[in-house]
Structure formats: structure tokens, C-alpha cells
Tab-separated table of C-alpha atoms in Angstrom:
chain	number	residue	atom	x	y	z
A	1	MET	CA	-0.037	-0.012	-0.014
A	2	SER	CA	1.253	3.466	-0.799
A	3	GLU	CA	1.516	5.883	2.070
A	4	ARG	CA	-1.133	8.588	2.165
A	5	THR	CA	0.324	12.105	2.458
A	6	ASN	CA	-1.330	15.212	3.814
A	7	GLU	CA	0.464	17.563	1.463
A	8	ARG	CA	-1.655	19.471	-0.999
A	9	LEU	CA	-1.145	22.241	-3.494
A	10	SER	CA	-2.142	25.754	-2.550
A	11	VAL	CA	-5.023	27.222	-4.443
A	12	PHE	CA	-3.785	30.599	-5.740
A	13	LYS	CA	-6.367	33.356	-5.965
A	14	THR	CA	-7.258	34.523	-9.437
A	15	TYR	CA	-7.898	38.223	-9.467
A	16	LYS	CA	-10.339	39.589	-12.109
A	17	LEU	CA	-11.939	42.843	-13.062
A	18	TYR	CA	-15.378	43.794	-11.746
A	19	VAL	CA	-17.556	45.283	-14.562
A	20	GLY	CA	-21.347	45.250	-14.761
A	21	GLY	CA	-21.629	42.988	-11.733
A	22	LYS	CA	-19.534	40.294	-13.345
A	23	PHE	CA	-15.859	39.242	-13.045
A	24	PRO	CA	-14.316	39.251	-16.555
A	25	ARG	CA	-10.700	38.883	-17.390
A	26	SER	CA	-9.277	41.721	-19.454
A	27	GLU	CA	-10.445	41.352	-23.129
A	28	SER	CA	-6.810	41.743	-24.089
A	29	GLY	CA	-5.873	38.672	-22.149
A	30	ARG	CA	-2.998	40.620	-20.588
A	31	VAL	CA	-1.875	40.508	-16.944
A	32	TYR	CA	0.913	42.089	-14.945
A	33	GLU	CA	2.773	40.950	-11.924
A	34	VAL	CA	1.880	42.530	-8.564
A	35	THR	CA	4.562	42.398	-5.899
A	36	ASP	CA	4.717	43.302	-2.200
A	37	ALA	CA	6.722	46.158	-0.719
A	38	LYS	CA	9.827	43.860	-0.790
A	39	GLY	CA	9.464	42.848	-4.339
A	40	LYS	CA	7.943	39.328	-3.603
A	41	TRP	CA	5.391	38.179	-6.123
A	42	LEU	CA	1.786	38.271	-4.886
A	43	ALA	CA	-0.416	37.652	-7.875
A	44	ASN	CA	-1.107	38.471	-11.526
A	45	ALA	CA	-3.621	41.303	-11.960
A	46	PRO	CA	-5.585	41.926	-15.180
A	47	LEU	CA	-4.048	44.613	-17.375
A	48	SER	CA	-7.175	46.479	-18.501
A	49	SER	CA	-7.471	47.766	-22.086
A	50	ARG	CA	-9.366	50.723	-23.548
A	51	LYS	CA	-12.038	48.251	-24.542
A	52	ASP	CA	-12.445	47.189	-20.899
A	53	ALA	CA	-12.823	50.896	-20.008
A	54	ARG	CA	-15.523	51.352	-22.673
A	55	ASP	CA	-17.391	48.251	-21.445
A	56	ALA	CA	-17.274	49.806	-17.898
A	57	VAL	CA	-18.805	53.054	-19.140
A	58	VAL	CA	-21.643	51.150	-20.818
A	59	ALA	CA	-22.284	49.217	-17.613
A	60	ALA	CA	-22.202	52.342	-15.462
A	61	ARG	CA	-24.588	54.215	-17.702
A	62	LYS	CA	-26.981	51.249	-17.770
A	63	ALA	CA	-27.038	51.132	-13.960
A	64	PHE	CA	-27.336	54.936	-13.469
A	65	GLY	CA	-31.148	55.150	-13.905
A	66	GLY	CA	-32.004	52.570	-11.294
A	67	TRP	CA	-29.333	53.695	-8.785
A	68	SER	CA	-30.050	57.369	-9.002
A	69	GLY	CA	-33.754	56.651	-8.858
A	70	ALA	CA	-33.494	54.511	-5.731
A	71	THR	CA	-34.518	56.199	-2.410
A	72	ALA	CA	-31.621	57.767	-0.469
A	73	TYR	CA	-32.636	55.512	2.450
A	74	ASN	CA	-32.237	52.406	0.259
A	75	ARG	CA	-28.796	53.465	-0.914
A	76	GLY	CA	-27.801	53.958	2.694
A	77	GLN	CA	-28.913	50.418	3.544
A	78	ILE	CA	-26.804	49.057	0.716
A	79	LEU	CA	-23.721	50.979	1.717
A	80	TYR	CA	-24.156	49.747	5.258
A	81	ARG	CA	-24.395	46.201	3.891
A	82	VAL	CA	-21.008	46.673	2.224
A	83	ALA	CA	-19.573	47.568	5.696
A	84	GLU	CA	-21.163	44.438	7.140
A	85	MET	CA	-19.667	42.188	4.452
A	86	LEU	CA	-16.216	43.824	4.825
A	87	GLU	CA	-16.365	43.183	8.596
A	88	GLY	CA	-16.830	39.475	7.847
A	89	ARG	CA	-13.732	39.482	5.548
A	90	ARG	CA	-11.656	41.748	7.722
A	91	GLU	CA	-8.678	39.432	8.113
A	92	GLN	CA	-8.333	38.926	4.361
A	93	PHE	CA	-8.233	42.652	3.701
A	94	VAL	CA	-5.760	43.241	6.610
A	95	ARG	CA	-3.434	40.694	4.969
A	96	GLU	CA	-3.767	42.176	1.495
A	97	VAL	CA	-3.292	45.808	2.695
A	98	ALA	CA	-0.288	44.752	4.798
A	99	ASP	CA	1.280	43.048	1.751
A	100	ALA	CA	0.413	45.878	-0.687
A	101	GLU	CA	1.726	48.780	1.370
A	102	GLY	CA	4.431	47.116	3.480
A	103	LEU	CA	2.595	47.714	6.698
A	104	SER	CA	2.722	45.917	10.038
A	105	LYS	CA	-0.449	44.006	10.941
A	106	PRO	CA	-1.616	46.549	13.536
A	107	LYS	CA	-1.194	49.456	10.987
A	108	ALA	CA	-2.971	47.472	8.274
A	109	THR	CA	-5.731	46.667	10.685
A	110	ALA	CA	-6.188	50.340	11.416
A	111	GLN	CA	-6.520	51.071	7.706
A	112	VAL	CA	-9.148	48.399	7.136
A	113	ASP	CA	-11.140	49.310	10.190
A	114	ALA	CA	-11.155	52.952	9.093
A	115	ALA	CA	-12.290	51.918	5.584
A	116	ILE	CA	-15.140	49.886	7.009
A	117	ASP	CA	-16.173	52.744	9.288
A	118	ARG	CA	-16.077	55.036	6.267
A	119	TRP	CA	-18.718	53.041	4.457
A	120	VAL	CA	-20.910	53.354	7.602
A	121	TRP	CA	-20.291	57.126	7.681
A	122	TYR	CA	-21.334	57.691	4.123
A	123	ALA	CA	-24.317	55.321	4.542
A	124	GLY	CA	-25.578	57.730	7.166
A	125	TRP	CA	-25.248	60.651	4.823
A	126	THR	CA	-27.272	59.306	1.869
A	127	ASP	CA	-30.610	60.683	3.135
A	128	LYS	CA	-29.222	63.824	4.813
A	129	ILE	CA	-27.047	65.551	2.161
A	130	ALA	CA	-30.124	66.934	0.344
A	131	GLN	CA	-31.046	68.887	3.512
A	132	VAL	CA	-27.523	70.335	3.737
A	133	VAL	CA	-27.113	71.529	0.110
A	134	GLY	CA	-30.840	71.967	-0.880
A	135	GLY	CA	-33.935	73.645	0.509
A	136	ALA	CA	-36.430	76.376	0.026
A	137	ASN	CA	-35.101	79.760	-1.275
A	138	PRO	CA	-36.608	83.108	-0.211
A	139	VAL	CA	-37.953	84.865	-3.311
A	140	ALA	CA	-40.113	87.971	-3.905
A	141	GLY	CA	-43.436	86.919	-5.399
A	142	PRO	CA	-46.115	84.302	-5.096
A	143	TYR	CA	-43.763	81.346	-5.740
A	144	PHE	CA	-42.258	78.448	-4.030
A	145	ASN	CA	-38.545	78.208	-5.037
A	146	LEU	CA	-37.009	74.858	-4.128
A	147	SER	CA	-33.453	73.615	-4.803
A	148	SER	CA	-32.569	69.986	-4.616
A	149	PRO	CA	-29.400	68.079	-5.474
A	150	GLU	CA	-29.199	65.414	-8.205
A	151	PRO	CA	-26.308	63.082	-9.120
A	152	THR	CA	-24.023	64.140	-11.949
A	153	GLY	CA	-24.047	60.785	-13.676
A	154	VAL	CA	-21.196	58.456	-14.603
A	155	VAL	CA	-18.018	59.321	-12.621
A	156	VAL	CA	-14.455	58.042	-13.301
A	157	VAL	CA	-12.383	57.745	-10.176
A	158	LEU	CA	-8.612	57.450	-10.240
A	159	ALA	CA	-7.925	55.804	-6.868
A	160	PRO	CA	-5.014	57.076	-4.756
A	161	GLN	CA	-1.782	55.283	-5.705
A	162	GLU	CA	-0.332	54.965	-2.117
A	163	SER	CA	-3.459	54.228	-0.025
A	164	SER	CA	-4.715	51.181	-1.817
A	165	PHE	CA	-7.805	50.541	0.373
A	166	LEU	CA	-8.660	53.314	2.750
A	167	GLY	CA	-7.941	55.955	0.137
A	168	LEU	CA	-9.899	53.987	-2.423
A	169	VAL	CA	-12.997	53.725	-0.168
A	170	SER	CA	-12.640	57.432	0.715
A	171	VAL	CA	-12.988	58.423	-2.933
A	172	LEU	CA	-15.461	55.797	-4.087
A	173	ALA	CA	-18.082	55.789	-1.314
A	174	PRO	CA	-19.092	59.501	-1.620
A	175	VAL	CA	-19.567	59.100	-5.368
A	176	ILE	CA	-22.147	56.262	-5.120
A	177	ALA	CA	-23.701	57.566	-1.873
A	178	THR	CA	-25.185	60.439	-3.786
A	179	GLY	CA	-26.558	58.328	-6.627
A	180	ASN	CA	-23.766	58.437	-9.200
A	181	THR	CA	-22.241	55.324	-10.749
A	182	ALA	CA	-18.514	54.849	-10.744
A	183	ILE	CA	-15.648	53.517	-12.899
A	184	VAL	CA	-12.640	53.058	-10.638
A	185	ILE	CA	-9.065	52.712	-11.822
A	186	ALA	CA	-7.291	50.903	-8.903
A	187	SER	CA	-3.847	51.800	-7.601
A	188	GLU	CA	-1.493	50.568	-10.339
A	189	ARG	CA	1.130	49.324	-7.892
A	190	SER	CA	-1.277	47.820	-5.335
A	191	PRO	CA	-4.571	46.855	-7.084
A	192	LEU	CA	-5.379	43.621	-5.110
A	193	PRO	CA	-7.459	45.160	-2.236
A	194	ALA	CA	-9.527	47.039	-4.832
A	195	LEU	CA	-10.130	43.868	-6.843
A	196	SER	CA	-11.096	41.967	-3.709
A	197	LEU	CA	-13.511	44.821	-2.890
A	198	GLY	CA	-15.380	43.845	-6.107
A	199	GLU	CA	-16.211	40.475	-4.539
A	200	VAL	CA	-17.633	42.218	-1.509
A	201	LEU	CA	-19.732	44.581	-3.654
A	202	ALA	CA	-21.108	41.680	-5.643
A	203	THR	CA	-22.511	40.131	-2.435
A	204	SER	CA	-23.718	43.372	-0.845
A	205	ASP	CA	-26.865	44.189	-2.834
A	206	VAL	CA	-24.987	46.787	-4.872
A	207	PRO	CA	-26.618	46.544	-8.344
A	208	GLY	CA	-24.355	45.452	-11.115
A	209	GLY	CA	-22.712	48.381	-12.932
A	210	VAL	CA	-22.973	50.842	-10.045
A	211	VAL	CA	-19.290	50.246	-9.322
A	212	ASN	CA	-16.876	49.028	-11.949
A	213	LEU	CA	-13.261	48.219	-10.981
A	214	LEU	CA	-10.365	48.204	-13.456
A	215	SER	CA	-6.695	47.477	-12.780
A	216	GLY	CA	-3.731	48.138	-15.026
A	217	ARG	CA	-1.714	51.115	-16.298
A	218	THR	CA	-3.397	54.341	-15.260
A	219	THR	CA	-1.774	56.260	-18.074
A	220	GLU	CA	-3.177	53.788	-20.594
A	221	ILE	CA	-6.810	53.706	-19.362
A	222	ALA	CA	-7.399	57.128	-17.914
A	223	PRO	CA	-7.081	59.219	-21.146
A	224	SER	CA	-9.764	57.361	-23.071
A	225	LEU	CA	-12.118	57.669	-20.084
A	226	ALA	CA	-11.385	61.383	-19.641
A	227	ALA	CA	-12.278	61.906	-23.340
A	228	HIS	CA	-15.294	59.619	-23.328
A	229	GLN	CA	-18.444	61.492	-24.258
A	230	ASP	CA	-20.722	59.430	-21.951
A	231	VAL	CA	-18.641	60.167	-18.813
A	232	ASN	CA	-19.943	63.101	-16.784
A	233	ALA	CA	-17.167	63.638	-14.235
A	234	ILE	CA	-13.768	62.574	-13.174
A	235	ASP	CA	-11.913	62.546	-9.828
A	236	LEU	CA	-8.176	62.808	-10.338
A	237	ALA	CA	-7.174	61.751	-6.887
A	238	GLY	CA	-4.585	59.194	-8.154
A	239	ALA	CA	-3.096	61.252	-10.923
A	240	ASP	CA	0.255	62.996	-10.822
A	241	GLU	CA	0.645	66.590	-11.944
A	242	THR	CA	1.518	65.711	-15.591
A	243	LEU	CA	-1.251	63.143	-16.085
A	244	ALA	CA	-3.852	65.404	-14.286
A	245	LYS	CA	-3.166	68.233	-16.746
A	246	GLU	CA	-3.592	65.868	-19.709
A	247	LEU	CA	-6.861	64.499	-18.375
A	248	GLU	CA	-8.256	67.924	-17.580
A	249	ILE	CA	-7.751	68.982	-21.138
A	250	ALA	CA	-9.423	65.848	-22.429
A	251	ALA	CA	-12.284	66.199	-20.002
A	252	ALA	CA	-12.999	69.676	-21.210
A	253	ASP	CA	-14.358	68.433	-24.515
A	254	ASN	CA	-17.745	67.638	-23.077
A	255	LEU	CA	-17.553	69.866	-19.990
A	256	LYS	CA	-16.994	67.112	-17.463
A	257	ARG	CA	-16.850	68.000	-13.808
A	258	VAL	CA	-13.261	67.584	-12.706
A	259	LEU	CA	-12.164	67.227	-9.084
A	260	ARG	CA	-8.465	68.097	-9.122
A	261	PRO	CA	-5.898	65.974	-7.238
A	262	GLN	CA	-4.928	67.124	-3.757
A	263	THR	CA	-1.847	66.137	-1.767
A	264	VAL	CA	-3.117	63.675	0.835
A	265	ASP	CA	-0.809	61.495	2.835
A	266	ASN	CA	-1.866	58.221	4.501
A	267	ALA	CA	-2.427	59.851	7.856
A	268	GLU	CA	-4.877	62.335	6.370
A	269	TRP	CA	-7.098	59.630	4.941
A	270	PHE	CA	-7.926	58.744	8.581
A	271	ALA	CA	-9.434	62.196	9.172
A	272	THR	CA	-13.213	62.438	9.251
A	273	PRO	CA	-14.293	63.504	5.763
A	274	GLY	CA	-16.506	66.511	5.206
A	275	THR	CA	-19.164	66.787	2.497
A	276	GLU	CA	-16.880	68.033	-0.248
A	277	ARG	CA	-16.469	64.748	-2.114
A	278	MET	CA	-20.270	64.312	-2.130
A	279	THR	CA	-21.098	67.807	-3.313
A	280	ALA	CA	-18.348	67.681	-5.962
A	281	PHE	CA	-20.534	65.358	-8.078
A	282	LEU	CA	-23.987	66.812	-7.442
A	283	GLU	CA	-25.958	69.152	-9.665
A	284	THR	CA	-28.489	71.567	-8.212
A	285	LYS	CA	-32.045	71.555	-9.714
A	286	THR	CA	-34.169	74.525	-8.826
A	287	VAL	CA	-37.959	74.439	-9.312
A	288	TRP	CA	-40.358	77.435	-9.281
A	289	HIS	CA	-43.960	76.713	-8.409
A	290	PRO	CA	-46.768	79.299	-7.976
A	291	THR	CA	-48.380	79.544	-4.609
A	292	GLY	CA	-51.634	80.773	-5.938
A	293	ALA	CA	-53.427	84.126	-5.596
A	294	LEU	CA	-52.548	86.136	-2.520
A	295	GLY	CA	-55.607	87.799	-0.957
A	296	ALA	CA	-55.920	90.137	2.054
A	297	SER	CA	-56.096	87.235	4.411
A	298	GLY	CA	-52.941	85.563	3.014
A	299	SER	CA	-52.228	82.796	0.576
A	300	SER	CA	-55.218	80.943	-0.942
A	301	TYR	CA	-52.958	78.120	-2.040
């Protein structure tokens, strides 16, 4: 009888894109090696092409009507569900963030915990931001004048290059909290936490196409998205000065909203965010409505 051994081969994780609620490989079939802070191989990540980027725009546009039309309360519930699912996979993300950014386990844990808390924070804002940036305007005349915020549309997000998870969540969550749909270009050097986030989103009631995650060369994917006529806005958080200028010029062709990159170090991502990243991708709609004839005794409306 042959001796039975307990040795087995490890099952390596296959990382894929997240587009339209599905997990495709890049249509180009290309991958690139992702290494840890010490140069050790971690995985092969998909090298997205311009075709992948166009597919992501189609998916985001298709999902926009349903997501923007959902109640703010419902969007908040879904964002909270993302936090719940992340809490259950906390150890996986701690390991991936530690490897990606060369952090100790306690520091990586702090990053992941802050990212989970950020989802909860934005979940609480979904049904409150309208009261902060909208309301009734005082006007002279027999009219109601009401301003209310509406989402801009399809938003491209260049995730921060150095903060692969907390920074990513900090720029993605406010975009979808307000009813926009997103196409995210993950950190080029450390894309694995972002690609794993796609698996969480797929099981968190987030409709397919609301968030689309691409990995690869930022300089290859971003220009075509900045010039795309069906993209409404772009967040340049992960672009350097040279790339940001190029993308701003391309974005001007169809008057996209552009959020310019700001210098943010890892410590600053921990700070409690304000409302700026939500209001950056909101449009204000103002409605006039007659109150009716005004008599001596007041409004007859």
C-alpha cells in the first residue's frame, strides 16, 4: 500500500476585473505581476485595455437610472451592507493591505477598520445631504422656489496610488452615496485590495454596474475615459501633476466636472471626511412653483 500524504497544493487566488456586476478577465488577455513592498510576487492582476474601459462606461450608464432613482434611504442600507460584508472578511483585507503597502499587521488593521467605518459614515449621509445642500429659497413673489441636489451621472475615479484601500474607499463611497455610478481605476502598484472589494460589492446588494473596478496602467486607461463622451465627471485623486493636466484637457471636450488631485498622505485619509467629495458630483435643480393668488387674508394656495 502506498503511504497517504497530507500535502496539498495551494489554491492561488485569481484576481479579475469587476464590470457590470460580473468578473471578466481583461479582453486583451494581458496580466501584470503585482509584488509586495519587498518585491515578492503576490499575484497576476488583469491589465485592462481601452475596450475594458468602454465596457465599464456602458455598464455604469445602464445602472445609473436605477441607482439614482432609488431612495436615499435604500442606498444607505446598501452602503451599510457593504460595511457588514467587509467586517466578515476583515482578516483577508488586513493581509492584502499589509502586503500591498508594506505595513505591520496593527497598522494594516487600522487602515481596514477605518475603511469599514467610512462605509458606515457615508451610509448615514445618503438621506441627509439633500437637507444640507438643498432647501427652500426666499424669493419675492407668489412662488415656491426649491433647490434639490441630483447626481451628476457616470463618474471616473482614479484611486489614490499609495493608499490602496482606505484611500480607495474614501474616494469611491461618496460618489455612489449620492446616486452616481462609478468606474474606478485601482492603484497601479497595489490593485489587489480594490479587486477583492469587487467580490464584496457583488454580495452586498449593490446593483451590477454601479461600481466597476479596473486594474492596469493608469496612463493607458485614464485618457480614453477622460475623453469619453458618456462620462460626466472625473476625480483625479490618483493622478500625478502631468497626467492630471492631460486628463483635464481631455475632460473639457464635453464639459465634465473635474475634481483636481490634492496632496493627501496616508495619515490624512484617517481624518473624518467632510461633505466636499459628495457635493463635488452633485448638480442643483431649482424648481419654481406658483403659490396661488394672495388675498388680504394671506395665501389661498
